[in-house]
Amino acid sequence: MTRILVFANQQGDSLSSGAKEALAFGRRLASSTGGEVRSVTLGPFAEAGAREAIASGASIAYTISNPLLAEYDVELFVNSIHTVFEQSGADILILSFDKIGKDLVGRLATRAGASAITEVVDYTANSDKVSWIRPIYGDKAFGEYSTTRQKVVVGIRQKSQDVNVPVETSKGEIIEVDYAPSEEMIVTKLVVKIQAALSDISLEDARIIISGGRGLGGPEGFTELQVLANLLGGTVGASRAACDAGWVPSNLQVGQTGAVVAPDLYIAVGISGASQHLAGITNAKTVVAINTDPEAPIFKRANIGVVADYKSVIQALTEKLKKVLV
Amino acid sequence: MHIVVCLKQVLDPEITPKYFKIDPDTNRPENSDTDLVLDSFAENALELAIQLRDKVPGATVTALCLGDEESEEVLRRALAFTANAAVRVWDEEWENLDGQAVGHILAQTITSLGGAQLVLTGYQASDIEEGLVGPVMAEELGIPCVTLVSELEVEENSAKATVEVEGGYAVVSVPTPAVFTIISSETNVPRLPKVKDIRLARSKPINLLESEDLNLDRECCQPGVKLERAYLLNREVACEVLPGDDGAELASELADRLLALKIL
Ligand SMILES: Cc1cc2nc3c(=O)[nH]c(=O)nc-3n(C[C@H](O)[C@H](O)[C@H](O)COP(=O)(O)OP(=O)(O)OC[C@H]3O[C@@H](n4cnc5c(N)ncnc54)[C@H](O)[C@@H]3O)c2cc1C
């Protein structure tokens, strides 16, 4: 029987979206391996998190309710999670490979003498043997990995899992772990935290996204996209090439190393469709591509293709839709 | 101040998907030796390392690469960026290393080089994209690690790093020595090396280290994960390309389609 421990990170007093995905993954894995899921939550709201984790399928929820753990600190979190990993006797530790997870997985695995596997999206299980599935080569391929050590720390790719609907009546035990992190352990000091200037609608939540790429030729093209986006109640995204060129801020980047989005409509304007970009729109419902090059790979992902210079299309499209929609 | 920047040679990530094939016998990309480049985030790290060196009198940059002879290309590139020294570490026995094993070997190499105040590396390499090397090195060296760093400022015994965090970014301060994993930003766009520097780079020495030169733990040099099978992703959909070449007509047709689909 496999024993699975999930680090359920919190945002305020509720579980983060990554934590919910990690729990859902753990639950699924446990049901195929005949194992059990436990969770660990940290900080002043650890108990509320533990109850949420139990509703999501954890049978035992470890907590370290220390106020020092209110804000993320890499050393405190590594020490605390490592302690619980040891105490729980789990073989598999699952974390979201979100921004915090990117800090934690390598360190926790090294400290525990465990294997580490990141960006996991799925698994296959044969009796007790689990193989981990993750994209490789900029999302051009999938790799199936086995692990060589007894324990493994698994980082789940963000937005890759359907989350469970919590069942409030689920029963589980909450165990407060006797471990006190100390002030002296903190080495990374936060100087300032800056909220990204987000547009009214965040990319992740947008129903309609109009993204521009290098084919726009400069920042001016984005103004046109913004006009169309405003009209449709959507928001503007970009390819990495457009962000790297400084035409738009980097928080508009869609893709493997940018935002992962799932809109009803995604219009890719002057974007070639590199695999790393497509990695961000796997779950987009309808994709429209506007591109001068009929051979551009974006047309292999798009549902509707327009082979033309965007300049001749976007303005006309905006004009026409204005008449119909306004 | 000694800055070590860890570089990896990878298959060109911009290779057209059409030409990307996996060899079923090796589970590796076919013709992977034809299009090898310096990993893109590692190149951002290199650029940042050189910028920092130029700001601090007496500072030096050592470019470090774990790889076979072919990977000296990336060290030549680093020398053309005016890195002060280049070190390659390799052993014929090393096969299919994973990020953890690489992290162990690089950490031991840095120790044998006398340590570094700053260790920079790309946050994840664009081939296997594990994102493990930086944090593993830090854990091995027993020093802090800051991941997803876009900007870096060094002080006497500490460094200030701008990092990506959920919902925005933050500036954090860490005591040095420390490891930093670098992402791309407007301030670390790789330079175009001068022709003179490219020429000079060809004749500069590359110091080779092998496993017996290092204090390695055999167990830690064994990969923790093994690639059993690799296969292509096929997410192709049937695209309906709207006929015609008049932009305005196409726009009108597109609008009709979207309205008919009730998306708008
Ligand atoms: C480690 C790594 C991570 C990456 N992560 C991401 C990521 O998260 N997101 C991302 O987007 N990329 C990412 N990339 C980069 C990616 O590989 C591509 O380089 C990038 O997506 C290309 O952007 P683009 O399509 O805008 O530019 P290009 O590939 O240059 O394409 C421009 C397109 O515009 C078309 N065009 C030109 N003029 C016009 C016109 N007037 N009208 C209409 N069309 C026109 C051209 O035909 C072409 O298809 C990553 C790369 C690496 C190495």
XYZ file of C-alpha atoms and ligand atoms in Angstrom:
643
model
C 0.000 0.000 0.000
C 1.326 3.408 -0.875
C 1.176 6.190 1.593
C 0.832 9.565 -0.035
C 1.461 12.904 1.639
C 0.209 16.083 -0.033
C 1.553 19.498 0.865
C -1.588 21.626 0.784
C -0.432 25.214 0.587
C -2.887 27.917 1.585
C -3.746 31.373 0.408
C -5.088 33.079 3.477
C -7.293 30.573 5.250
C -8.222 28.473 2.227
C -6.317 26.034 0.077
C -4.540 27.381 -3.001
C -5.693 26.174 -6.406
C -2.420 24.275 -6.724
C -3.091 22.510 -3.419
C -6.521 21.433 -4.633
C -4.944 20.006 -7.766
C -2.277 18.210 -5.739
C -4.956 16.701 -3.500
C -7.043 15.620 -6.490
C -3.970 14.000 -8.040
C -3.150 12.273 -4.755
C -6.706 10.998 -4.424
C -6.695 9.586 -7.938
C -3.304 7.963 -7.392
C -4.410 6.461 -4.090
C -7.468 4.903 -5.668
C -5.367 3.182 -8.339
C -2.626 1.999 -5.986
C -4.820 1.107 -3.054
C -3.169 3.721 -0.933
C -4.168 6.479 1.367
C -3.791 10.261 1.201
C -2.594 12.412 4.056
C -2.048 16.140 3.971
C 0.118 18.734 5.621
C -0.875 22.365 6.128
C 1.232 25.091 7.713
C 0.615 28.398 9.456
C -2.013 30.079 11.627
C -4.876 28.765 9.457
C -3.466 25.256 9.226
C -6.486 23.736 10.939
C -8.974 25.278 8.512
C -6.754 23.985 5.695
C -6.680 20.561 7.289
C -10.484 20.410 7.359
C -10.588 21.421 3.710
C -8.006 18.745 2.871
C -10.086 16.126 4.688
C -13.134 17.196 2.672
C -10.951 16.643 -0.400
C -10.044 13.122 0.644
C -7.203 13.256 3.175
C -7.607 10.666 5.931
C -5.036 12.222 8.232
C -4.239 15.922 8.106
C -1.018 17.036 9.761
C -0.803 20.639 10.874
C 1.952 22.907 12.136
C 0.004 25.931 13.317
C 2.968 28.105 14.115
C 2.456 31.847 13.364
C 5.987 32.030 11.918
C 4.626 30.021 8.997
C 2.036 32.673 8.095
C 4.094 33.866 5.131
C 5.989 31.590 2.779
C 9.641 31.209 3.691
C 11.683 28.605 1.884
C 13.791 27.420 4.841
C 10.883 27.235 7.276
C 8.716 25.429 4.763
C 11.427 22.944 3.730
C 12.194 22.150 7.379
C 8.531 21.815 8.338
C 7.407 19.738 5.362
C 10.485 17.534 5.654
C 9.689 16.861 9.309
C 6.139 15.804 8.462
C 7.318 13.732 5.467
C 9.566 11.759 7.842
C 6.984 11.434 10.574
C 4.189 10.343 8.251
C 6.237 7.485 6.847
C 4.908 8.399 3.392
C 6.700 7.187 0.254
C 5.244 9.801 -2.042
C 5.158 13.526 -1.341
C 3.026 15.544 -3.746
C 3.224 19.323 -4.198
C 1.893 21.747 -6.767
C 4.804 22.805 -8.994
C 3.647 26.398 -8.661
C 6.033 29.250 -7.833
C 6.486 27.936 -4.308
C 6.745 24.331 -5.448
C 9.545 25.302 -7.820
C 11.503 26.350 -4.747
C 10.661 23.310 -2.674
C 10.695 20.086 -4.714
C 14.452 19.853 -5.383
C 15.388 20.743 -1.841
C 12.908 18.404 -0.177
C 13.879 15.483 -2.415
C 17.589 16.011 -1.800
C 17.076 16.313 1.937
C 14.938 13.177 2.065
C 17.201 11.154 -0.241
C 14.174 10.794 -2.502
C 13.755 10.890 -6.271
C 12.341 14.134 -7.649
C 9.995 14.485 -10.579
C 8.492 17.793 -11.702
C 5.835 19.136 -14.101
C 3.898 15.878 -13.714
C 0.534 15.819 -15.473
C -0.442 12.163 -15.136
C 0.725 8.694 -14.100
C 0.280 5.038 -14.940
C 0.052 2.469 -12.169
C 0.713 -1.246 -12.460
C 0.093 -2.961 -9.126
C 2.487 -1.008 -6.906
C 4.680 0.404 -9.646
C 3.928 3.970 -10.619
C 5.264 5.742 -13.718
C 5.056 9.480 -13.928
C 4.040 11.290 -17.097
C 5.208 14.766 -17.958
C 5.720 16.912 -21.060
C 9.284 17.278 -22.362
C 11.022 19.290 -25.092
C 8.880 22.381 -24.782
C 5.665 20.352 -24.822
C 6.535 18.697 -28.112
C 6.531 15.258 -26.454
C 5.538 13.284 -23.369
C 7.944 11.295 -21.233
C 7.066 8.393 -18.963
C 9.432 8.094 -15.998
C 10.119 5.494 -13.371
C 11.898 6.360 -10.140
C 14.912 4.612 -8.625
C 14.634 5.560 -4.957
C 12.207 4.343 -2.365
C 10.725 7.755 -1.802
C 9.720 10.297 -4.391
C 8.798 13.981 -4.326
C 6.360 14.842 -7.109
C 5.661 18.344 -8.466
C 2.329 18.634 -10.286
C 2.116 20.969 -13.281
C -0.238 23.849 -12.585
C -3.671 23.723 -14.226
C -3.189 20.114 -15.278
C -5.690 18.484 -12.890
C -9.435 18.608 -12.419
C -10.094 19.373 -8.778
C -12.498 17.390 -6.594
C -15.720 18.754 -5.254
C -15.155 18.765 -1.481
C -17.356 16.426 0.551
C -18.013 18.208 3.842
C -19.097 15.044 5.629
C -15.766 13.252 5.029
C -14.113 12.035 8.178
C -10.446 12.382 8.992
C -8.087 12.960 11.837
C -6.194 16.196 12.428
C -2.776 15.779 14.026
C -0.847 18.811 15.237
C 2.823 18.009 14.700
C 5.191 18.814 17.494
C 7.662 20.925 15.587
C 8.553 24.543 16.209
C 10.338 26.445 13.478
C 12.408 29.297 14.840
C 13.112 32.837 13.749
C 16.817 32.002 13.323
C 16.009 29.602 10.510
C 14.805 32.425 8.268
C 17.499 33.410 5.771
C 15.519 34.959 2.919
C 14.085 38.324 3.948
C 11.233 39.876 2.037
C 12.054 43.490 1.170
C 8.926 44.382 -0.771
C 6.094 42.604 -2.549
C 4.550 44.157 -5.617
C 1.215 43.145 -7.059
C 1.387 42.892 -10.834
C -0.727 45.549 -12.514
C -3.419 43.287 -13.817
C -6.011 44.411 -16.286
C -9.626 44.241 -15.139
C -9.841 40.595 -16.110
C -6.951 38.251 -15.362
C -5.765 36.023 -18.200
C -6.535 32.905 -16.193
C -10.170 33.923 -15.721
C -10.812 35.485 -19.121
C -13.481 34.025 -21.379
C -12.051 35.715 -24.461
C -8.352 36.338 -25.045
C -6.806 38.100 -28.005
C -3.080 37.464 -28.087
C -0.463 39.152 -30.210
C 2.955 37.916 -31.282
C 6.039 39.023 -33.114
C 3.914 39.336 -36.258
C 2.401 42.529 -34.836
C 5.699 44.186 -35.571
C 5.628 46.513 -32.569
C 3.665 47.702 -29.536
C 1.167 49.711 -31.636
C -0.572 46.563 -32.874
C -1.474 45.723 -29.291
C -3.534 48.903 -29.015
C -5.730 47.559 -31.807
C -6.040 44.204 -30.058
C -6.998 45.986 -26.844
C -9.815 47.856 -28.605
C -11.215 44.577 -29.893
C -10.761 42.901 -26.506
C -12.613 45.732 -24.752
C -15.470 45.434 -27.213
C -15.773 41.691 -26.574
C -15.310 41.882 -22.811
C -12.054 40.010 -23.111
C -8.431 40.664 -22.393
C -5.105 40.814 -24.219
C -2.324 38.218 -24.048
C 0.994 37.842 -25.843
C 3.640 35.415 -27.010
C 7.016 35.361 -25.375
C 8.573 36.956 -28.464
C 6.311 40.004 -28.020
C 7.073 40.184 -24.282
C 10.827 39.758 -24.772
C 10.743 42.551 -27.358
C 9.331 44.787 -24.605
C 6.117 45.533 -26.505
C 3.966 44.400 -23.591
C 4.719 43.518 -19.957
C 5.848 39.947 -19.300
C 2.791 39.170 -17.159
C 0.775 39.037 -20.373
C 2.785 36.061 -21.621
C 0.736 32.987 -22.419
C 2.441 29.617 -22.577
C 4.553 27.055 -20.865
C 6.505 29.688 -18.962
C 3.669 32.202 -18.885
C -0.008 32.016 -18.038
C -1.899 28.795 -18.657
C -5.326 29.837 -19.906
C -8.593 28.157 -20.786
C -10.829 30.705 -22.555
C -13.869 29.972 -24.693
C -12.249 31.944 -27.497
C -8.536 32.449 -28.116
C -7.501 34.585 -31.071
C -3.797 34.239 -31.910
C -2.684 37.193 -33.994
C 0.761 37.049 -35.645
C 1.767 34.113 -33.467
C 3.528 31.182 -35.131
C 2.332 28.545 -32.655
C 5.546 27.276 -31.094
C 4.925 24.289 -28.821
C 5.833 26.365 -25.767
C 3.069 28.815 -26.647
C 0.532 26.086 -27.369
C 1.299 24.571 -23.950
C -0.553 27.520 -22.457
C -3.751 27.079 -24.484
C -4.292 23.309 -24.346
C -7.698 23.867 -22.780
C -8.855 26.771 -24.955
C -12.209 25.867 -26.553
C -12.176 27.668 -29.891
C -8.888 28.910 -31.318
C -8.730 31.389 -34.184
C -5.414 32.067 -35.915
C -4.676 35.146 -37.983
C -1.342 34.758 -39.726
C 0.211 35.640 -43.077
C 1.979 32.288 -43.345
C -0.368 29.407 -44.268
C 2.330 26.957 -43.103
C 2.530 28.385 -39.561
C 2.101 25.577 -36.973
C -0.651 27.561 -35.229
C -3.025 26.376 -37.977
C -2.594 22.814 -36.697
C -4.086 23.865 -33.367
C -6.603 26.448 -34.599
C -10.234 25.673 -35.326
C -10.643 28.634 -37.635
C -7.781 30.030 -39.717
C -7.437 33.384 -41.435
C -4.448 33.695 -43.755
C -3.936 37.436 -44.054
C -2.054 40.426 -42.742
C -3.539 41.179 -39.334
C -3.658 44.877 -40.164
C -6.259 44.250 -42.827
C -8.317 41.996 -40.544
C -8.420 43.298 -36.976
C -9.777 46.748 -37.715
C -12.429 45.413 -40.088
C -13.368 42.769 -37.535
C -13.714 45.393 -34.804
C -15.850 47.611 -37.046
C -18.159 44.798 -38.034
C -18.584 43.485 -34.484
C -19.244 46.984 -33.201
C -22.242 47.182 -35.513
C -23.567 43.812 -34.437
C -22.815 43.873 -30.733
C -23.145 47.457 -29.610
C 33.824 38.120 -5.859
C 33.591 34.824 -7.682
C 30.483 34.235 -9.773
C 29.841 30.779 -11.213
C 27.261 30.431 -13.941
C 26.068 26.918 -14.814
C 25.257 26.418 -18.476
C 23.566 23.605 -20.353
C 23.641 22.696 -23.988
C 20.209 21.741 -25.298
C 18.391 20.835 -28.468
C 17.309 24.069 -30.146
C 13.852 24.662 -28.621
C 12.783 26.625 -31.697
C 13.044 23.559 -33.951
C 9.915 23.357 -36.145
C 7.546 20.757 -34.658
C 7.296 19.179 -38.111
C 10.965 18.183 -37.899
C 10.859 17.036 -34.295
C 10.920 13.242 -33.983
C 11.654 10.889 -31.109
C 13.864 7.878 -31.794
C 11.960 4.963 -30.182
C 15.183 3.055 -29.441
C 16.889 5.789 -27.471
C 13.831 7.796 -26.386
C 15.772 10.862 -27.473
C 15.070 13.331 -30.258
C 16.375 12.263 -33.662
C 19.227 14.287 -35.159
C 19.564 15.905 -31.788
C 23.208 16.673 -32.442
C 22.437 18.883 -35.417
C 20.764 21.720 -33.569
C 22.418 22.238 -30.226
C 22.377 25.623 -28.532
C 22.941 27.226 -25.152
C 19.751 26.889 -23.117
C 17.803 30.133 -23.198
C 17.355 30.780 -19.444
C 20.989 29.769 -18.904
C 21.905 32.423 -21.448
C 19.912 34.968 -19.424
C 21.880 33.824 -16.364
C 25.145 34.253 -18.250
C 24.213 37.759 -19.349
C 23.280 38.694 -15.783
C 26.534 37.204 -14.435
C 28.596 39.281 -16.863
C 26.642 42.450 -16.003
C 27.224 41.878 -12.275
C 30.913 41.190 -12.826
C 31.283 44.454 -14.710
C 29.763 46.362 -11.792
C 31.960 44.910 -9.055
C 35.703 45.695 -9.233
C 37.802 42.534 -9.130
C 34.886 40.185 -9.712
C 35.286 37.173 -12.007
C 32.877 34.908 -13.835
C 33.493 31.198 -14.326
C 31.254 29.460 -16.832
C 30.637 25.847 -15.865
C 29.135 23.131 -18.021
C 28.540 19.465 -17.336
C 28.757 17.782 -20.712
C 30.748 15.982 -23.367
C 33.257 17.613 -25.687
C 30.561 18.920 -27.962
C 29.157 21.048 -25.191
C 32.339 23.151 -25.201
C 30.431 25.204 -27.768
C 28.393 26.782 -24.966
C 31.547 27.539 -22.988
C 33.069 29.217 -26.068
C 29.903 31.295 -26.210
C 30.356 32.232 -22.555
C 33.969 33.212 -23.231
C 32.769 35.338 -26.148
C 30.456 37.031 -23.626
C 33.789 37.769 -21.824
C 33.482 35.200 -19.028
C 36.866 35.018 -17.269
C 37.193 31.257 -17.160
C 35.500 28.142 -18.478
C 35.258 24.741 -16.815
C 33.826 21.567 -18.285
C 33.125 18.583 -16.086
C 32.578 15.172 -17.586
C 32.998 11.465 -17.160
C 32.395 8.882 -19.867
C 30.477 6.795 -17.350
C 27.816 9.408 -16.811
C 24.732 8.423 -18.676
C 21.182 9.674 -18.472
C 21.884 11.891 -15.484
C 18.838 13.648 -14.090
C 18.606 17.091 -12.519
C 19.395 15.772 -9.065
C 22.574 13.979 -10.148
C 23.623 17.025 -12.170
C 22.980 19.225 -9.135
C 25.186 17.007 -6.990
C 28.059 16.952 -9.493
C 27.892 20.696 -10.146
C 27.823 21.447 -6.412
C 30.941 19.331 -5.882
C 32.612 21.000 -8.866
C 31.904 24.444 -7.420
C 33.355 23.314 -4.089
C 36.493 22.065 -5.810
C 36.798 25.424 -7.582
C 36.999 27.026 -4.144
C 33.335 27.975 -3.947
C 31.508 31.017 -5.274
C 29.727 33.973 -3.767
C 27.033 33.802 -6.409
C 25.944 30.723 -8.306
C 23.643 31.497 -11.224
C 21.780 29.083 -13.452
C 18.743 29.043 -15.725
C 15.576 28.225 -13.838
C 14.839 25.231 -16.039
C 16.509 23.904 -19.179
C 14.341 23.975 -22.278
C 14.836 20.290 -23.125
C 13.702 18.259 -20.111
C 12.510 21.260 -18.063
C 12.986 19.743 -14.636
C 13.848 22.957 -12.818
C 15.780 21.025 -10.179
C 19.455 21.864 -10.613
C 19.455 25.198 -8.747
C 17.583 24.089 -5.607
C 19.494 20.781 -5.488
C 22.856 22.576 -5.715
C 21.828 24.910 -2.903
C 20.742 22.027 -0.697
C 24.016 20.204 -1.429
C 26.112 23.291 -0.756
C 24.063 24.180 2.313
C 23.377 27.702 1.077
C 20.166 29.568 0.220
C 18.512 29.349 -3.157
C 16.282 31.956 -4.738
C 14.275 30.719 -7.716
C 12.629 32.588 -10.614
C 14.948 35.592 -10.379
C 14.768 38.334 -13.017
C 17.107 40.916 -11.475
C 19.946 40.785 -9.014
C 21.918 43.365 -7.060
C 24.924 42.420 -4.941
C 26.034 43.965 -1.688
C 28.900 43.107 0.643
C 27.566 39.883 2.141
C 24.133 39.685 0.641
C 22.184 40.006 -2.547
C 18.834 41.513 -3.446
C 16.831 39.546 -5.956
C 13.674 40.412 -7.841
C 11.598 37.249 -8.010
C 8.338 36.152 -9.563
C 5.745 35.272 -6.959
C 2.082 34.367 -7.240
C 0.208 37.427 -8.491
C 3.208 39.672 -9.051
C 6.781 39.957 -7.935
C 8.815 40.547 -4.818
C 12.252 41.748 -3.856
C 14.048 39.514 -1.364
C 17.378 39.794 0.361
C 19.579 36.748 1.039
C 22.995 36.343 2.579
C 25.639 35.166 0.127
C 26.937 32.707 -0.939
C 23.664 31.718 -2.559
C 22.241 30.093 -5.660
C 19.907 31.981 -8.005
C 17.829 30.477 -10.803
C 17.239 32.999 -13.559
C 14.290 33.728 -15.859
C 14.216 36.090 -18.829
C 13.524 39.786 -18.370
C 14.126 43.065 -20.174
C 17.333 43.567 -18.204
C 19.058 40.271 -19.002
C 18.540 40.003 -22.757
C 21.693 38.227 -24.002
C 24.188 40.526 -25.704
C 25.521 40.071 -29.216
C 29.175 39.254 -28.609
C 31.751 41.408 -30.416
C 33.590 39.776 -33.326
C 36.866 40.411 -31.501
C 35.595 38.590 -28.400
C 34.313 35.660 -30.447
C 37.771 35.338 -32.006
C 39.533 35.605 -28.647
C 37.183 33.017 -27.156
C 38.421 30.390 -29.595
C 41.926 30.392 -28.164
C 41.051 30.617 -24.460
C 41.583 27.471 -22.374
C 38.730 25.303 -21.131
C 39.596 23.555 -17.909
C 38.446 19.920 -17.862
C 37.499 18.191 -14.614
C 36.651 14.516 -14.308
C 34.952 12.503 -11.620
C 38.215 11.583 -9.877
C 38.977 15.298 -9.449
C 35.818 15.677 -7.383
C 34.591 14.471 -4.048
C 31.515 12.721 -5.384
C 29.010 10.507 -3.635
C 28.455 7.523 -5.962
C 24.869 7.138 -4.830
C 24.067 10.782 -5.592
C 25.514 10.433 -9.103
C 22.854 7.843 -9.906
C 19.755 9.363 -11.481
C 16.635 9.318 -9.302
C 14.369 9.113 -12.328
C 14.596 7.096 -15.539
C 12.925 7.937 -18.820
C 11.217 4.700 -19.839
C 9.349 5.918 -22.876
C 8.976 9.119 -24.830
C 6.355 9.832 -27.438
C 5.101 12.727 -29.476
C 2.088 14.725 -28.497
C -0.450 15.079 -31.208
C -2.863 17.870 -30.502
C -3.634 18.647 -34.139
C -7.166 19.735 -34.898
C -8.826 20.138 -38.267
C -8.567 23.823 -39.034
C -11.136 25.442 -41.236
C -9.208 28.003 -43.226
C -11.538 30.745 -44.417
C -11.287 31.147 -48.189
C -10.219 34.373 -49.881
C -7.497 36.939 -49.412
C -9.317 40.197 -48.853
C -8.797 41.206 -45.240
C -12.151 42.978 -44.817
C -14.110 40.101 -46.329
C -12.263 37.595 -44.201
C -12.966 39.685 -41.120
C -16.644 39.761 -41.952
C -16.710 36.014 -42.547
C -14.880 35.419 -39.264
C -17.343 37.604 -37.357
C -20.257 35.634 -38.836
C -18.661 32.340 -37.841
C -18.040 33.437 -34.279
C -21.583 34.765 -33.957
C -23.017 31.573 -35.446
C -21.007 29.520 -32.953
C -22.562 31.695 -30.207
C -19.140 32.442 -28.797
C -19.809 36.173 -28.957
C 12.414 27.721 -22.342
C 11.461 28.400 -23.267
C 10.216 28.744 -22.799
C 9.310 29.390 -23.644
N 8.088 29.729 -23.151
C 7.216 30.366 -23.963
C 5.916 30.772 -23.511
O 5.543 30.553 -22.361
N 5.108 31.404 -24.372
C 5.463 31.677 -25.673
O 4.663 32.272 -26.412
N 6.664 31.320 -26.123
C 7.552 30.687 -25.306
N 8.787 30.366 -25.782
C 9.185 30.887 -27.102
C 8.661 30.098 -28.267
O 9.530 29.013 -28.498
C 8.605 30.994 -29.511
O 9.859 31.588 -29.718
C 7.587 32.119 -29.391
O 6.347 31.634 -28.938
C 7.432 32.771 -30.734
O 6.601 33.885 -30.631
P 5.773 34.403 -31.878
O 4.909 33.320 -32.384
O 5.114 35.674 -31.479
O 6.907 34.806 -32.927
P 7.345 34.087 -34.289
O 7.619 32.657 -34.105
O 8.400 34.952 -34.863
O 6.050 34.189 -35.173
C 5.517 35.363 -35.718
C 4.369 34.967 -36.627
O 3.735 36.122 -37.094
C 3.370 35.940 -38.462
N 3.240 37.276 -39.064
C 4.228 38.121 -39.425
N 3.717 39.276 -39.881
C 2.371 39.162 -39.793
C 1.279 40.034 -40.113
N 1.491 41.266 -40.587
N 0.027 39.591 -39.916
C -0.204 38.329 -39.413
N 0.802 37.487 -39.118
C 2.056 37.896 -39.295
C 4.481 35.098 -39.029
O 4.052 34.389 -40.170
C 4.813 34.182 -37.862
O 4.071 32.979 -37.913
C 9.680 29.698 -24.971
C 10.929 29.330 -25.434
C 11.819 28.691 -24.601
C 13.162 28.318 -25.125
